[in-house]
Amino acid sequence: VGSVSHYSSFPLSDLTLQGYLFLLLSALCSLGIGVIFKVAAVRSIDSSYLIGTNYVVAAIAGLIVASRDLETAATDPTLLLVASATGILFIAGFYAMAYATRVAGVALTLSSWRMSVLLPFMASWLIWAEVPSSYQLIGLGLAGVAFLLIANVFSGVGGQDRKSVAALLLVFGIGGTVDTILKLIDESLQIDSDSILVTCLIFGTAAVSMMILLSIRKLKGTEALFVPAVVPGAILGMLNLGTIVFLLAALKVLPGTVVFPAINVTIVVGASLLGTLIWDEQLSRSTRLGVLIAVAALVLLTVGS
């Protein structure tokens, strides 16, 4: 995102307030993604059509936003290849989130998703020699403890518990892998991985891949399965794109040391409240403790940079 050392204070100007508004909108879009997956699970909406519609809508909207930069992308085969691989991982990640939301709930799924920042953090340390600060090392330790508590690995070994832990680990692993690839784009390809252009290419690849997958399936009653997924899938696509667009807008006027911890904390806490208050998701004492520790860890990992 670039250096933020010139931010020494934050006068409450109109521009700063606008930045906080964008920050809030980005966090709300992320929470909305979890809500859509939960609603889809409750209504038994086919995940494939939901995810497929999402990426078609997100790709089209992204094309409109990034249309001025498309010529640059067309002349960079390496970027196209990496974006294509990432697009396929995005699909796997959304399938994992859909499954995890069904078996583990909104709160734990979104918390695991945000905690996956650990993987690119470790990659930055071990591969790109970005030595962490003392605060980040503390945050790293807390994050490990938090994930163990959130995944509830110390609970019983019942079948449902095993499914939940496996689903949360999958969300964590895929989310972290995607973020690590985006870090690779930044470091090795010297391309801004947070740009709308890269996002558009990833969404476009994911959309094409989903269309191929749905064609191969050749399900009976395809039309009946597809129709219920259209509206929630379209909303999911706009939320998916909105998360990134509003994040970039917030970063233009606020430093990353404010934006990233604020968004992470809002999503983790907001997801816990949504799951508990709306869907009556029961969180164990250890899981609630894990969420609180995760909030502290995410703040330390970001602010300590």
Coordinates of C-alpha atoms in Angstrom, one line a residue:
V1 CA 0.0 0.0 0.0
G2 CA 3.0 2.2 0.5
S3 CA 4.6 4.1 3.3
V4 CA 2.4 5.6 6.0
S5 CA 5.1 7.3 8.1
H6 CA 3.8 10.7 7.2
Y7 CA 0.6 10.1 9.1
S8 CA 1.4 11.6 12.6
S9 CA -2.1 12.7 13.5
F10 CA -5.6 12.4 12.3
P11 CA -7.5 15.7 12.4
L12 CA -11.2 15.0 12.0
S13 CA -11.5 16.6 8.6
D14 CA -14.2 15.8 6.0
L15 CA -11.6 13.7 4.1
T16 CA -10.8 11.7 7.3
L17 CA -14.5 11.1 8.0
Q18 CA -14.9 9.9 4.4
G19 CA -12.1 7.5 4.9
Y20 CA -13.7 6.0 8.0
L21 CA -17.0 5.7 6.1
F22 CA -15.2 3.7 3.4
L23 CA -13.6 1.6 6.0
L24 CA -16.9 0.8 7.6
L25 CA -18.5 0.0 4.2
S26 CA -15.7 -2.4 3.4
A27 CA -16.1 -4.2 6.7
L28 CA -19.9 -4.3 6.2
C29 CA -19.4 -5.8 2.7
S30 CA -17.2 -8.5 4.3
L31 CA -19.8 -9.2 6.9
G32 CA -22.5 -9.3 4.2
I33 CA -20.6 -12.1 2.4
G34 CA -20.9 -14.2 5.5
V35 CA -24.6 -13.4 5.8
I36 CA -25.3 -14.4 2.2
F37 CA -23.6 -17.8 2.8
K38 CA -25.6 -18.3 6.0
V39 CA -28.9 -17.5 4.2
A40 CA -28.0 -19.7 1.3
A41 CA -27.3 -22.6 3.8
V42 CA -30.6 -22.0 5.6
R43 CA -32.5 -21.9 2.3
S44 CA -30.5 -24.8 0.8
I45 CA -29.5 -22.7 -2.2
D46 CA -27.1 -24.5 -4.5
S47 CA -23.5 -23.3 -3.7
S48 CA -22.2 -23.7 -7.2
Y49 CA -24.9 -21.5 -8.8
L50 CA -24.5 -19.0 -6.0
I51 CA -20.7 -18.7 -6.4
G52 CA -21.0 -18.8 -10.2
T53 CA -23.5 -15.9 -10.3
N54 CA -21.3 -14.0 -7.8
Y55 CA -18.2 -14.1 -9.9
V56 CA -20.1 -13.2 -13.2
V57 CA -21.5 -10.1 -11.5
A58 CA -18.3 -9.2 -9.8
A59 CA -16.3 -9.7 -13.0
I60 CA -18.6 -7.5 -15.1
A61 CA -18.7 -4.7 -12.4
G62 CA -14.9 -5.0 -12.1
L63 CA -14.5 -4.7 -15.9
I64 CA -16.5 -1.5 -15.8
V65 CA -14.4 0.0 -13.0
A66 CA -11.0 -1.2 -14.4
S67 CA -11.8 -0.6 -18.1
R68 CA -9.1 2.0 -18.5
D69 CA -6.3 -0.4 -17.5
L70 CA -7.3 -3.5 -19.4
E71 CA -4.7 -2.9 -22.2
T72 CA -2.0 -3.1 -19.6
A73 CA -3.2 -6.5 -18.4
A74 CA -3.5 -7.9 -21.9
T75 CA 0.2 -7.4 -22.5
D76 CA 1.4 -9.2 -19.3
P77 CA 1.1 -13.0 -19.7
T78 CA 2.7 -13.6 -16.3
L79 CA 0.0 -11.5 -14.6
L80 CA -2.7 -13.3 -16.5
L81 CA -1.3 -16.7 -15.5
V82 CA -1.0 -15.8 -11.8
A83 CA -4.4 -14.1 -11.8
S84 CA -5.9 -17.3 -13.4
A85 CA -4.5 -19.5 -10.7
T86 CA -5.6 -17.1 -8.0
G87 CA -9.1 -17.1 -9.5
I88 CA -9.4 -20.8 -9.2
L89 CA -8.3 -20.5 -5.5
F90 CA -11.0 -17.9 -5.0
I91 CA -13.5 -20.5 -6.1
A92 CA -12.1 -23.1 -3.7
G93 CA -12.2 -20.4 -0.9
F94 CA -15.8 -19.6 -1.5
Y95 CA -16.8 -23.2 -1.5
A96 CA -14.9 -23.7 1.7
M97 CA -16.7 -20.6 3.2
A98 CA -20.1 -21.9 2.1
Y99 CA -19.4 -25.3 3.7
A100 CA -17.8 -23.8 6.9
T101 CA -20.8 -21.5 7.4
R102 CA -23.1 -24.4 7.2
V103 CA -21.3 -26.6 9.7
A104 CA -19.5 -24.1 11.9
G105 CA -21.5 -20.9 11.6
V106 CA -20.9 -17.3 10.5
A107 CA -18.9 -16.2 13.5
L108 CA -16.2 -18.8 13.4
T109 CA -16.0 -18.9 9.6
L110 CA -15.3 -15.1 9.2
S111 CA -13.0 -15.2 12.2
S112 CA -10.9 -18.0 10.6
W113 CA -11.0 -16.1 7.3
R114 CA -9.5 -13.0 8.9
M115 CA -7.0 -15.0 10.9
S116 CA -5.5 -16.4 7.7
V117 CA -3.4 -13.2 7.6
L118 CA -0.9 -15.4 9.5
L119 CA 0.2 -17.2 6.4
P120 CA 1.3 -14.2 4.3
F121 CA 2.8 -12.7 7.5
M122 CA 4.9 -15.8 7.9
A123 CA 5.8 -15.8 4.2
S124 CA 6.9 -12.2 4.4
W125 CA 9.2 -13.1 7.3
L126 CA 10.6 -16.4 5.9
I127 CA 10.7 -15.7 2.2
W128 CA 11.1 -11.9 1.8
A129 CA 13.1 -11.4 5.0
E130 CA 10.7 -8.8 6.5
V131 CA 11.7 -9.1 10.1
P132 CA 8.7 -8.7 12.4
S133 CA 8.6 -6.2 15.3
S134 CA 8.3 -7.3 18.9
Y135 CA 4.6 -6.4 18.8
Q136 CA 4.1 -8.5 15.7
L137 CA 5.8 -11.5 17.4
I138 CA 3.5 -11.2 20.3
G139 CA 0.6 -10.9 17.9
L140 CA 1.8 -14.0 16.1
G141 CA 1.8 -16.1 19.3
L142 CA -1.6 -14.8 20.3
A143 CA -3.0 -15.5 16.8
G144 CA -1.9 -19.1 17.0
V145 CA -3.6 -19.5 20.4
A146 CA -6.7 -17.7 19.1
F147 CA -7.1 -20.0 16.1
L148 CA -6.8 -23.1 18.3
L149 CA -9.5 -21.8 20.5
I150 CA -11.7 -20.6 17.6
A151 CA -11.4 -24.0 15.9
N152 CA -12.3 -25.6 19.2
V153 CA -9.7 -28.2 18.9
F154 CA -9.7 -28.9 22.6
S155 CA -13.4 -30.0 22.5
G156 CA -14.7 -33.5 22.0
V157 CA -14.0 -35.5 19.0
G158 CA -17.6 -35.9 17.7
G159 CA -18.3 -36.1 14.0
Q160 CA -19.7 -32.6 13.8
D161 CA -16.8 -31.2 15.7
R162 CA -14.3 -32.8 13.3
K163 CA -16.3 -31.4 10.3
S164 CA -16.2 -27.9 11.9
V165 CA -12.5 -28.0 12.6
A166 CA -11.7 -29.3 9.1
A167 CA -13.9 -26.6 7.5
L168 CA -12.3 -23.8 9.5
L169 CA -8.8 -25.1 8.7
L170 CA -9.7 -25.2 5.0
V171 CA -11.0 -21.6 5.1
F172 CA -7.8 -20.5 7.0
G173 CA -5.5 -22.4 4.6
I174 CA -7.1 -21.2 1.3
G175 CA -7.5 -17.6 2.5
G176 CA -3.9 -17.4 3.6
T177 CA -2.7 -19.0 0.4
V178 CA -4.6 -16.4 -1.7
D179 CA -3.1 -13.5 0.3
T180 CA 0.4 -15.0 0.0
I181 CA 0.0 -15.2 -3.8
L182 CA -1.1 -11.5 -3.8
K183 CA 2.0 -10.7 -1.8
L184 CA 4.0 -12.6 -4.5
I185 CA 2.4 -10.4 -7.2
D186 CA 3.5 -7.3 -5.2
E187 CA 7.0 -8.5 -4.6
S188 CA 8.0 -10.5 -7.6
L189 CA 5.9 -9.1 -10.4
Q190 CA 6.1 -5.5 -9.1
I191 CA 2.4 -5.1 -9.7
D192 CA 0.0 -3.5 -7.2
S193 CA -1.9 -6.6 -6.1
D194 CA -4.6 -4.4 -4.5
S195 CA -5.5 -2.8 -7.7
I196 CA -9.0 -3.1 -9.2
L197 CA -7.4 -4.4 -12.4
V198 CA -5.9 -7.5 -10.7
T199 CA -9.1 -8.1 -8.8
C200 CA -11.0 -7.9 -12.1
L201 CA -8.8 -10.4 -13.7
I202 CA -9.1 -12.8 -10.8
F203 CA -12.9 -12.5 -10.7
G204 CA -13.1 -12.9 -14.5
T205 CA -11.0 -16.2 -14.3
A206 CA -13.2 -17.4 -11.5
A207 CA -16.4 -16.6 -13.5
V208 CA -15.2 -18.5 -16.6
S209 CA -14.0 -21.5 -14.5
M210 CA -17.4 -21.7 -12.7
M211 CA -19.3 -21.6 -16.0
I212 CA -17.1 -24.5 -17.2
L213 CA -17.7 -26.4 -14.0
L214 CA -21.5 -25.9 -14.1
S215 CA -21.6 -27.0 -17.8
I216 CA -19.7 -30.2 -16.9
R217 CA -22.1 -31.0 -14.1
K218 CA -25.1 -31.3 -16.4
L219 CA -27.5 -31.4 -13.5
K220 CA -31.2 -32.4 -14.0
G221 CA -33.5 -29.5 -13.2
T222 CA -30.7 -27.0 -13.8
E223 CA -33.1 -24.1 -14.3
A224 CA -34.9 -24.7 -11.0
L225 CA -31.6 -24.9 -9.1
F226 CA -30.2 -21.8 -10.8
V227 CA -33.2 -19.4 -10.3
P228 CA -33.1 -19.2 -6.5
A229 CA -29.3 -18.4 -6.6
V230 CA -29.6 -15.4 -9.0
V231 CA -30.5 -12.7 -6.5
P232 CA -28.3 -13.7 -3.6
G233 CA -25.5 -14.6 -6.0
A234 CA -25.7 -11.1 -7.6
I235 CA -25.7 -9.5 -4.1
L236 CA -22.7 -11.6 -3.2
G237 CA -20.9 -10.5 -6.3
M238 CA -21.4 -6.8 -5.5
L239 CA -20.4 -7.3 -1.9
N240 CA -17.3 -9.2 -3.0
L241 CA -16.2 -6.3 -5.2
G242 CA -17.4 -3.7 -2.7
T243 CA -15.1 -5.1 -0.1
I244 CA -12.1 -4.3 -2.2
V245 CA -13.3 -1.0 -3.8
F246 CA -14.1 0.5 -0.4
L247 CA -10.9 -0.8 1.2
L248 CA -8.8 0.9 -1.5
A249 CA -10.8 4.1 -1.1
A250 CA -10.2 4.1 2.7
L251 CA -6.4 3.5 2.1
K252 CA -6.2 6.6 0.0
V253 CA -7.0 8.9 3.0
L254 CA -6.1 6.7 6.0
P255 CA -2.9 4.8 6.9
G256 CA -2.9 1.0 6.7
T257 CA -2.1 0.9 10.5
V258 CA -5.6 2.3 11.1
V259 CA -7.5 0.6 8.2
F260 CA -6.4 -3.0 8.5
P261 CA -6.8 -3.5 12.3
A262 CA -10.1 -1.6 12.3
I263 CA -11.5 -3.7 9.5
N264 CA -10.3 -7.0 11.0
V265 CA -11.7 -6.2 14.4
T266 CA -15.0 -5.0 13.0
I267 CA -15.4 -8.2 11.0
V268 CA -14.4 -10.6 13.8
V269 CA -16.6 -8.8 16.4
G270 CA -19.4 -8.2 14.0
A271 CA -19.5 -11.8 12.8
S272 CA -19.7 -13.0 16.4
L273 CA -22.6 -10.6 17.2
L274 CA -24.4 -11.6 14.0
G275 CA -24.1 -15.3 14.6
T276 CA -25.1 -15.1 18.2
L277 CA -28.0 -12.6 18.0
I278 CA -29.6 -13.5 14.6
W279 CA -28.9 -17.2 14.2
D280 CA -28.4 -18.1 17.8
E281 CA -25.0 -19.7 17.2
Q282 CA -23.8 -21.1 20.4
L283 CA -20.1 -20.2 21.1
S284 CA -18.3 -22.1 23.8
R285 CA -16.4 -20.2 26.5
S286 CA -13.1 -21.2 24.9
T287 CA -14.3 -20.0 21.5
R288 CA -15.4 -16.6 22.8
L289 CA -12.0 -16.3 24.5
G290 CA -10.4 -17.1 21.1
V291 CA -12.4 -14.4 19.4
L292 CA -11.2 -11.8 21.9
I293 CA -7.6 -13.0 21.6
A294 CA -7.9 -12.9 17.8
V295 CA -9.0 -9.2 18.0
A296 CA -5.8 -8.4 20.0
A297 CA -3.6 -10.4 17.7
L298 CA -4.9 -8.8 14.6
V299 CA -4.3 -5.3 16.0
L300 CA -0.8 -6.2 17.1
L301 CA 0.1 -7.8 13.8
T302 CA -0.9 -4.7 11.9
V303 CA -0.1 -1.8 14.2
G304 CA 3.3 -3.3 15.0
S305 CA 4.4 -3.1 11.3

